[in-house]
């Protein structure tokens, strides 16, 4: 594979080259891994897209929202990429974006690029590959990259590590359900959007928004928000209402953060996070050789039989591992 040629095609905005490159970063094969690393290095730090993380429980309206929101952006002439981190795909083998009926219109839009979540055994692996896919989409000149995840806790943290802005999508609900959203997730959000503010649900949505606006004001003040806390808004993804206001809010916030220096600070911190993540992955891979597995089993047996102390055996293992490499 000609990496330089591929990089040029990606930079020229060729969708097929982008799709192939994402397949490459998703591959578990060692030679593919090396090519993917070379490709990412060749592409370097590209133009900055606005990376928006989006999370919400199943049924809250994520795909409906992404479809309406994405179409609104492509109508404005923006190019939009949609990626996903699906913590359940490892178990089910499926993926949240796998269903072809989701985002039907957006998937046919020439200015949109939709990619389902890679299937992987570990959330960490999915996250790293998605982070690299984000970088590829950025190199391909997309203006906005939406990264979707299902709200189960852990996956929000990794999506937040690859997003400039994090949007939490919620359904209209009674006040006591506010407690259901983990505090840590709320603290991660840059914008809380109550969906389904239409028909019978409209009044409840407005009340839910007021509840969250109140709760957000009680949190510790955040320097990365001009007002000190994120805001809560209502939309109807189905009826296409409130979406321009969400976009306005997100762009205003990102402009303000660029001015105030938070944008660059966040990106640097994230780059460091993914560097350390790659180091950890590489170190873990060292445990996955035949020699390492044999040594681990042998020393493990000795420890289990009471013949060796765990810490001493671990130190011995590390010595053996270093001799190997
Ligand atoms: P996801 O699982 O979070 O991706 O949710 P979906 O986008 O698949 O939506 C789940 C259900 O909620 C579907 O039946 C949608 O038609 C419905 N839905 C999504 N957005 C809205 C909305 O703004 N208003 C109403 N009333 N229903 C919505």
Tab-separated table of C-alpha atoms and ligand atoms in Angstrom:
chain	number	residue	atom	x	y	z
A	1	UNK	CA	0.000	0.000	0.000
A	2	UNK	CA	1.274	3.444	-0.955
A	3	UNK	CA	0.857	5.529	2.172
A	4	UNK	CA	1.794	8.844	0.542
A	5	UNK	CA	-0.741	8.297	-2.234
A	6	UNK	CA	-3.422	7.380	0.268
A	7	UNK	CA	-2.673	10.470	2.353
A	8	UNK	CA	-2.986	12.655	-0.740
A	9	UNK	CA	-6.301	11.114	-1.677
A	10	UNK	CA	-7.635	11.628	1.835
A	11	UNK	CA	-6.484	15.250	1.875
A	12	UNK	CA	-8.198	15.719	-1.507
A	13	UNK	CA	-11.449	14.606	0.119
A	14	UNK	CA	-11.849	11.249	-1.612
A	15	UNK	CA	-14.444	9.375	0.386
A	16	UNK	CA	-13.290	5.914	-0.692
A	17	UNK	CA	-9.754	6.641	0.438
A	18	UNK	CA	-11.112	7.868	3.783
A	19	UNK	CA	-13.257	4.751	4.199
A	20	UNK	CA	-10.289	2.506	3.394
A	21	UNK	CA	-8.060	4.400	5.809
A	22	UNK	CA	-10.608	3.978	8.595
A	23	UNK	CA	-10.727	0.248	7.848
A	24	UNK	CA	-6.954	0.282	8.178
A	25	UNK	CA	-6.954	1.966	11.603
A	26	UNK	CA	-9.666	-0.437	12.743
A	27	UNK	CA	-7.643	-3.502	11.791
A	28	UNK	CA	-6.037	-5.570	14.508
A	29	UNK	CA	-3.274	-6.921	12.256
A	30	UNK	CA	0.258	-5.850	13.118
A	31	UNK	CA	1.202	-4.868	9.554
A	32	UNK	CA	-2.013	-2.827	9.227
A	33	UNK	CA	-1.262	-1.185	12.546
A	34	UNK	CA	2.163	-0.114	11.274
A	35	UNK	CA	0.639	1.255	8.053
A	36	UNK	CA	-2.058	3.098	9.985
A	37	UNK	CA	0.545	4.694	12.236
A	38	UNK	CA	2.594	5.742	9.190
A	39	UNK	CA	-0.502	7.158	7.510
A	40	UNK	CA	-1.485	9.214	10.555
A	41	UNK	CA	2.068	10.525	10.809
A	42	UNK	CA	2.083	11.396	7.102
A	43	UNK	CA	-1.183	13.311	7.413
A	44	UNK	CA	0.141	15.146	10.461
A	45	UNK	CA	-1.925	17.649	12.371
A	46	UNK	CA	-4.572	18.728	9.910
A	47	UNK	CA	-7.092	21.508	9.773
A	48	UNK	CA	-9.215	21.550	12.892
A	49	UNK	CA	-12.774	20.333	12.591
A	50	UNK	CA	-15.288	21.049	15.308
A	51	UNK	CA	-15.507	17.738	17.151
A	52	UNK	CA	-18.803	17.285	18.928
A	53	UNK	CA	-19.340	14.349	21.281
A	54	UNK	CA	-22.951	13.338	21.708
A	55	UNK	CA	-24.321	10.979	24.298
A	56	UNK	CA	-27.715	9.773	25.410
A	57	UNK	CA	-29.531	6.644	26.485
A	58	UNK	CA	-31.123	4.408	23.818
A	59	UNK	CA	-34.398	5.874	22.541
A	60	UNK	CA	-33.646	9.457	23.554
A	61	UNK	CA	-33.442	10.388	19.861
A	62	UNK	CA	-29.720	10.438	19.040
A	63	UNK	CA	-30.027	9.220	15.470
A	64	UNK	CA	-33.051	11.445	14.813
A	65	UNK	CA	-31.102	14.386	16.232
A	66	UNK	CA	-27.936	13.612	14.244
A	67	UNK	CA	-29.930	13.238	11.048
A	68	UNK	CA	-31.781	16.569	11.459
A	69	UNK	CA	-28.767	18.406	12.835
A	70	UNK	CA	-26.430	16.962	10.199
A	71	UNK	CA	-28.793	17.864	7.350
A	72	UNK	CA	-29.116	21.398	8.698
A	73	UNK	CA	-25.305	21.724	8.617
A	74	UNK	CA	-24.826	20.216	5.158
A	75	UNK	CA	-27.487	22.633	3.857
A	76	UNK	CA	-25.253	25.419	5.122
A	77	UNK	CA	-22.467	23.971	2.973
A	78	UNK	CA	-20.605	22.307	5.833
A	79	UNK	CA	-19.178	18.816	5.511
A	80	UNK	CA	-20.201	16.532	8.338
A	81	UNK	CA	-18.741	13.225	9.500
A	82	UNK	CA	-20.511	10.940	11.975
A	83	UNK	CA	-18.606	8.323	13.976
A	84	UNK	CA	-19.607	6.186	16.922
A	85	UNK	CA	-18.175	4.640	20.038
A	86	UNK	CA	-20.445	1.803	20.955
A	87	UNK	CA	-19.653	0.101	24.243
A	88	UNK	CA	-22.192	-2.646	23.496
A	89	UNK	CA	-20.831	-3.626	20.083
A	90	UNK	CA	-18.193	-5.833	21.686
A	91	UNK	CA	-20.895	-7.962	23.259
A	92	UNK	CA	-23.587	-7.998	20.597
A	93	UNK	CA	-21.317	-7.873	17.568
A	94	UNK	CA	-23.664	-5.212	16.220
A	95	UNK	CA	-23.279	-1.484	16.503
A	96	UNK	CA	-25.390	1.569	17.178
A	97	UNK	CA	-24.864	2.886	13.691
A	98	UNK	CA	-25.095	-0.494	12.032
A	99	UNK	CA	-28.780	-0.279	11.300
A	100	UNK	CA	-29.105	1.032	7.763
A	101	UNK	CA	-32.441	2.670	8.431
A	102	UNK	CA	-30.831	5.084	10.864
A	103	UNK	CA	-29.942	8.468	9.373
A	104	UNK	CA	-31.249	7.469	6.020
A	105	UNK	CA	-31.264	10.936	4.455
A	106	UNK	CA	-27.961	11.989	5.934
A	107	UNK	CA	-26.246	8.821	4.779
A	108	UNK	CA	-27.201	9.676	1.188
A	109	UNK	CA	-25.998	13.277	1.481
A	110	UNK	CA	-22.744	13.760	-0.493
A	111	UNK	CA	-21.531	16.208	2.150
A	112	UNK	CA	-21.951	13.681	4.947
A	113	UNK	CA	-19.851	10.684	5.869
A	114	UNK	CA	-21.273	8.126	8.294
A	115	UNK	CA	-19.234	5.342	9.801
A	116	UNK	CA	-20.536	2.768	12.263
A	117	UNK	CA	-18.669	1.836	15.404
A	118	UNK	CA	-15.920	-0.748	14.965
A	119	UNK	CA	-16.563	-4.076	16.669
A	120	UNK	CA	-13.894	-4.795	19.214
A	121	UNK	CA	-13.477	-6.710	22.380
A	122	UNK	CA	-12.421	-3.771	24.515
A	123	UNK	CA	-13.929	-0.318	24.815
A	124	UNK	CA	-10.334	0.968	24.929
A	125	UNK	CA	-9.655	-0.494	21.493
A	126	UNK	CA	-12.849	0.971	20.053
A	127	UNK	CA	-11.984	4.355	21.549
A	128	UNK	CA	-8.464	4.457	20.126
A	129	UNK	CA	-9.662	3.485	16.676
A	130	UNK	CA	-12.449	6.063	16.785
A	131	UNK	CA	-9.969	8.731	17.880
A	132	UNK	CA	-7.836	7.875	14.860
A	133	UNK	CA	-10.900	7.903	12.587
A	134	UNK	CA	-11.665	11.411	13.891
A	135	UNK	CA	-8.145	12.476	12.896
A	136	UNK	CA	-8.659	10.969	9.429
A	137	UNK	CA	-11.981	12.803	8.964
A	138	UNK	CA	-10.286	15.997	10.039
A	139	UNK	CA	-7.508	15.406	7.495
A	140	UNK	CA	-10.193	14.801	4.863
A	141	UNK	CA	-11.443	18.328	5.461
A	142	UNK	CA	-14.699	17.678	7.317
A	143	UNK	CA	-15.882	20.778	9.139
A	144	UNK	CA	-17.838	19.019	11.852
A	145	UNK	CA	-17.208	15.559	13.294
A	146	UNK	CA	-20.022	14.161	15.428
A	147	UNK	CA	-19.030	11.305	17.727
A	148	UNK	CA	-22.011	9.421	19.060
A	149	UNK	CA	-22.088	7.160	22.079
A	150	UNK	CA	-24.691	5.399	24.186
A	151	UNK	CA	-24.874	6.724	27.706
A	152	UNK	CA	-23.634	4.016	30.009
A	153	UNK	CA	-20.922	5.896	31.867
A	154	UNK	CA	-17.504	4.739	30.739
A	155	UNK	CA	-17.867	5.490	27.045
A	156	UNK	CA	-18.690	9.173	27.674
A	157	UNK	CA	-15.323	9.647	29.300
A	158	UNK	CA	-13.415	8.423	26.256
A	159	UNK	CA	-15.655	10.320	23.833
A	160	UNK	CA	-15.108	13.491	25.879
A	161	UNK	CA	-11.355	12.867	25.444
A	162	UNK	CA	-11.722	13.182	21.673
A	163	UNK	CA	-14.295	16.003	21.539
A	164	UNK	CA	-14.051	19.753	21.675
A	165	UNK	CA	-17.602	20.013	22.918
A	166	UNK	CA	-19.723	17.412	24.639
A	167	UNK	CA	-23.463	17.385	24.237
A	168	UNK	CA	-25.750	15.380	26.466
A	169	UNK	CA	-29.123	14.511	24.967
A	170	UNK	CA	-31.944	13.852	27.438
A	171	UNK	CA	-35.616	13.012	27.243
A	172	UNK	CA	-38.384	14.955	28.997
A	173	UNK	CA	-38.826	13.484	32.466
A	174	UNK	CA	-40.175	14.126	35.939
A	175	UNK	CA	-38.003	15.983	38.422
A	176	UNK	CA	-36.970	12.919	40.412
A	177	UNK	CA	-35.410	11.378	37.311
A	178	UNK	CA	-32.882	14.174	37.281
A	179	UNK	CA	-31.016	12.148	39.872
A	180	UNK	CA	-30.688	9.383	37.303
A	181	UNK	CA	-28.032	11.279	35.364
A	182	UNK	CA	-24.714	10.657	37.025
A	183	UNK	CA	-23.117	13.778	38.351
A	184	UNK	CA	-19.862	12.959	36.559
A	185	UNK	CA	-21.655	12.855	33.217
A	186	UNK	CA	-23.389	16.159	33.892
A	187	UNK	CA	-20.050	17.725	34.756
A	188	UNK	CA	-18.665	16.550	31.439
A	189	UNK	CA	-21.430	18.179	29.387
A	190	UNK	CA	-20.910	21.488	27.609
A	191	UNK	CA	-24.535	21.618	26.596
A	192	UNK	CA	-27.580	19.716	27.803
A	193	UNK	CA	-30.292	19.270	25.201
A	194	UNK	CA	-33.765	18.051	26.133
A	195	UNK	CA	-35.189	16.382	23.033
A	196	UNK	CA	-38.828	15.614	22.151
A	197	UNK	CA	-40.069	19.080	23.097
A	198	UNK	CA	-43.177	18.620	20.961
A	199	UNK	CA	-46.820	17.546	21.241
A	200	UNK	CA	-47.825	16.151	24.637
A	201	UNK	CA	-44.223	16.143	25.827
A	202	UNK	CA	-43.591	19.829	25.252
A	203	UNK	CA	-44.587	21.073	28.705
A	204	UNK	CA	-42.633	18.298	30.416
A	205	UNK	CA	-39.596	19.102	28.273
A	206	UNK	CA	-39.734	22.754	29.302
A	207	UNK	CA	-39.973	21.742	32.972
A	208	UNK	CA	-37.084	19.292	32.556
A	209	UNK	CA	-35.005	22.027	30.994
A	210	UNK	CA	-35.706	24.338	33.941
A	211	UNK	CA	-34.802	21.541	36.376
A	212	UNK	CA	-31.463	20.936	34.677
A	213	UNK	CA	-30.713	24.624	34.273
A	214	UNK	CA	-31.195	24.892	38.038
A	215	UNK	CA	-29.068	21.835	38.778
A	216	UNK	CA	-26.253	23.078	36.520
A	217	UNK	CA	-26.165	26.368	38.380
A	218	UNK	CA	-25.573	24.496	41.614
A	219	UNK	CA	-22.457	22.819	40.269
A	220	UNK	CA	-18.951	24.091	40.742
A	221	UNK	CA	-18.297	27.065	38.438
A	222	UNK	CA	-16.368	26.142	35.314
A	223	UNK	CA	-13.817	28.522	33.841
A	224	UNK	CA	-14.299	27.023	30.377
A	225	UNK	CA	-17.847	28.410	30.197
A	226	UNK	CA	-18.409	32.133	29.695
A	227	UNK	CA	-21.247	32.088	32.258
A	228	UNK	CA	-19.543	29.645	34.600
A	229	UNK	CA	-21.839	26.740	33.777
A	230	UNK	CA	-23.219	24.905	30.747
A	231	UNK	CA	-26.728	25.703	29.602
A	232	UNK	CA	-29.771	23.526	28.987
A	233	UNK	CA	-31.967	23.859	25.902
A	234	UNK	CA	-35.013	22.135	24.419
A	235	UNK	CA	-35.335	20.822	20.858
A	236	UNK	CA	-37.539	18.633	18.755
A	237	UNK	CA	-35.336	16.567	16.481
A	238	UNK	CA	-38.440	15.040	14.939
A	239	UNK	CA	-40.077	18.372	14.090
A	240	UNK	CA	-36.762	20.038	13.377
A	241	UNK	CA	-37.117	22.743	16.005
A	242	UNK	CA	-34.463	24.372	18.186
A	243	UNK	CA	-31.565	22.965	16.141
A	244	UNK	CA	-30.263	26.303	14.778
A	245	UNK	CA	-30.155	27.558	18.381
A	246	UNK	CA	-28.088	24.525	19.419
A	247	UNK	CA	-25.649	25.169	16.564
A	248	UNK	CA	-25.447	28.852	17.441
A	249	UNK	CA	-24.711	28.000	21.047
A	250	UNK	CA	-22.017	25.477	20.122
A	251	UNK	CA	-20.236	27.790	17.683
A	252	UNK	CA	-20.420	30.726	20.098
A	253	UNK	CA	-18.955	28.543	22.839
A	254	UNK	CA	-16.183	27.224	20.626
A	255	UNK	CA	-15.314	30.760	19.428
A	256	UNK	CA	-15.190	31.979	23.018
A	257	UNK	CA	-12.987	29.071	24.078
A	258	UNK	CA	-10.571	29.685	21.226
A	259	UNK	CA	-10.287	33.323	22.257
A	260	UNK	CA	-9.821	32.446	25.904
A	261	UNK	CA	-7.202	29.763	25.205
A	262	UNK	CA	-9.236	26.798	26.459
A	263	UNK	CA	-9.509	25.255	23.009
A	264	UNK	CA	-5.774	24.761	22.538
A	265	UNK	CA	-5.294	23.731	26.161
A	266	UNK	CA	-7.932	21.011	25.803
A	267	UNK	CA	-6.476	19.716	22.547
A	268	UNK	CA	-2.963	19.547	24.058
A	269	UNK	CA	-4.247	17.686	27.099
A	270	UNK	CA	-6.101	15.268	24.803
A	271	UNK	CA	-3.034	14.686	22.635
A	272	UNK	CA	-1.097	13.794	25.784
A	273	UNK	CA	-3.902	11.464	26.914
A	274	UNK	CA	-3.850	9.538	23.600
A	275	UNK	CA	-0.073	9.397	23.571
A	276	UNK	CA	-0.097	7.821	27.035
A	277	UNK	CA	-2.916	5.532	25.956
A	278	UNK	CA	-0.820	4.351	22.984
A	279	UNK	CA	2.153	3.723	25.283
A	280	UNK	CA	-0.015	1.648	27.628
A	281	UNK	CA	-1.396	-0.312	24.678
A	282	UNK	CA	2.126	-0.999	23.402
A	283	UNK	CA	3.257	-2.139	26.852
A	284	UNK	CA	0.262	-4.429	27.192
A	285	UNK	CA	1.062	-5.906	23.777
A	286	UNK	CA	4.439	-6.970	25.184
A	287	UNK	CA	2.577	-9.250	27.571
A	288	UNK	CA	0.959	-10.926	24.619
A	289	UNK	CA	4.011	-12.743	23.243
A	290	UNK	CA	4.594	-16.479	23.633
A	291	UNK	CA	7.648	-15.902	25.839
A	292	UNK	CA	5.769	-13.482	28.094
A	293	UNK	CA	2.811	-15.815	28.438
A	294	UNK	CA	5.092	-18.734	29.320
A	295	UNK	CA	6.984	-16.704	31.922
A	296	UNK	CA	3.727	-15.370	33.355
A	297	UNK	CA	2.292	-18.882	33.650
A	298	UNK	CA	5.459	-20.335	35.204
A	299	UNK	CA	5.902	-17.570	37.762
A	300	UNK	CA	2.154	-17.571	38.379
A	301	UNK	CA	2.317	-21.292	39.194
A	302	UNK	CA	5.198	-20.676	41.583
A	303	UNK	CA	3.266	-17.917	43.344
A	304	UNK	CA	0.078	-20.000	43.478
A	305	UNK	CA	1.990	-22.926	45.007
A	306	UNK	CA	3.348	-20.609	47.687
A	307	UNK	CA	6.907	-21.023	46.466
A	308	UNK	CA	7.415	-17.383	45.607
A	309	UNK	CA	6.193	-14.081	46.970
A	310	UNK	CA	3.947	-12.161	44.451
A	311	UNK	CA	5.960	-8.924	44.425
A	312	UNK	CA	9.265	-10.751	44.034
A	313	UNK	CA	7.827	-12.880	41.243
A	314	UNK	CA	6.533	-9.768	39.475
A	315	UNK	CA	9.983	-8.172	39.678
A	316	UNK	CA	11.477	-11.368	38.268
A	317	UNK	CA	8.918	-11.321	35.466
A	318	UNK	CA	9.806	-7.733	34.571
A	319	UNK	CA	13.497	-8.653	34.432
A	320	UNK	CA	12.703	-11.524	32.068
A	321	UNK	CA	10.500	-9.286	29.918
A	322	UNK	CA	13.222	-6.655	29.604
A	323	UNK	CA	15.732	-9.322	28.585
A	324	UNK	CA	13.301	-10.366	25.840
A	325	UNK	CA	12.952	-6.911	24.310
B	1	LIG	P1	-31.668	6.713	19.695
B	1	LIG	O1	-31.826	5.307	20.172
B	1	LIG	O2	-31.178	7.604	20.799
B	1	LIG	O3	-30.829	6.841	18.459
B	1	LIG	O4	-33.126	7.258	19.348
B	1	LIG	P2	-33.904	7.359	17.939
B	1	LIG	O5	-33.418	8.537	17.180
B	1	LIG	O6	-33.862	6.041	17.269
B	1	LIG	O7	-35.370	7.706	18.421
B	1	LIG	C1	-36.111	6.858	19.283
B	1	LIG	C2	-37.582	7.151	19.128
B	1	LIG	O8	-37.851	8.472	19.559
B	1	LIG	C3	-38.059	7.054	17.692
B	1	LIG	O9	-39.338	6.467	17.676
B	1	LIG	C4	-38.124	8.504	17.242
B	1	LIG	O10	-39.077	8.730	16.232
B	1	LIG	C5	-38.496	9.208	18.526
B	1	LIG	N1	-38.036	10.610	18.539
B	1	LIG	C6	-36.789	11.046	18.249
B	1	LIG	N2	-36.735	12.381	18.340
B	1	LIG	C7	-37.971	12.796	18.674
B	1	LIG	C8	-38.572	14.088	18.904
B	1	LIG	O11	-37.936	15.149	18.804
B	1	LIG	N3	-39.881	14.101	19.278
B	1	LIG	C9	-40.617	12.964	19.410
B	1	LIG	N4	-41.879	13.085	19.760
B	1	LIG	N5	-40.089	11.736	19.189
B	1	LIG	C10	-38.795	11.655	18.825
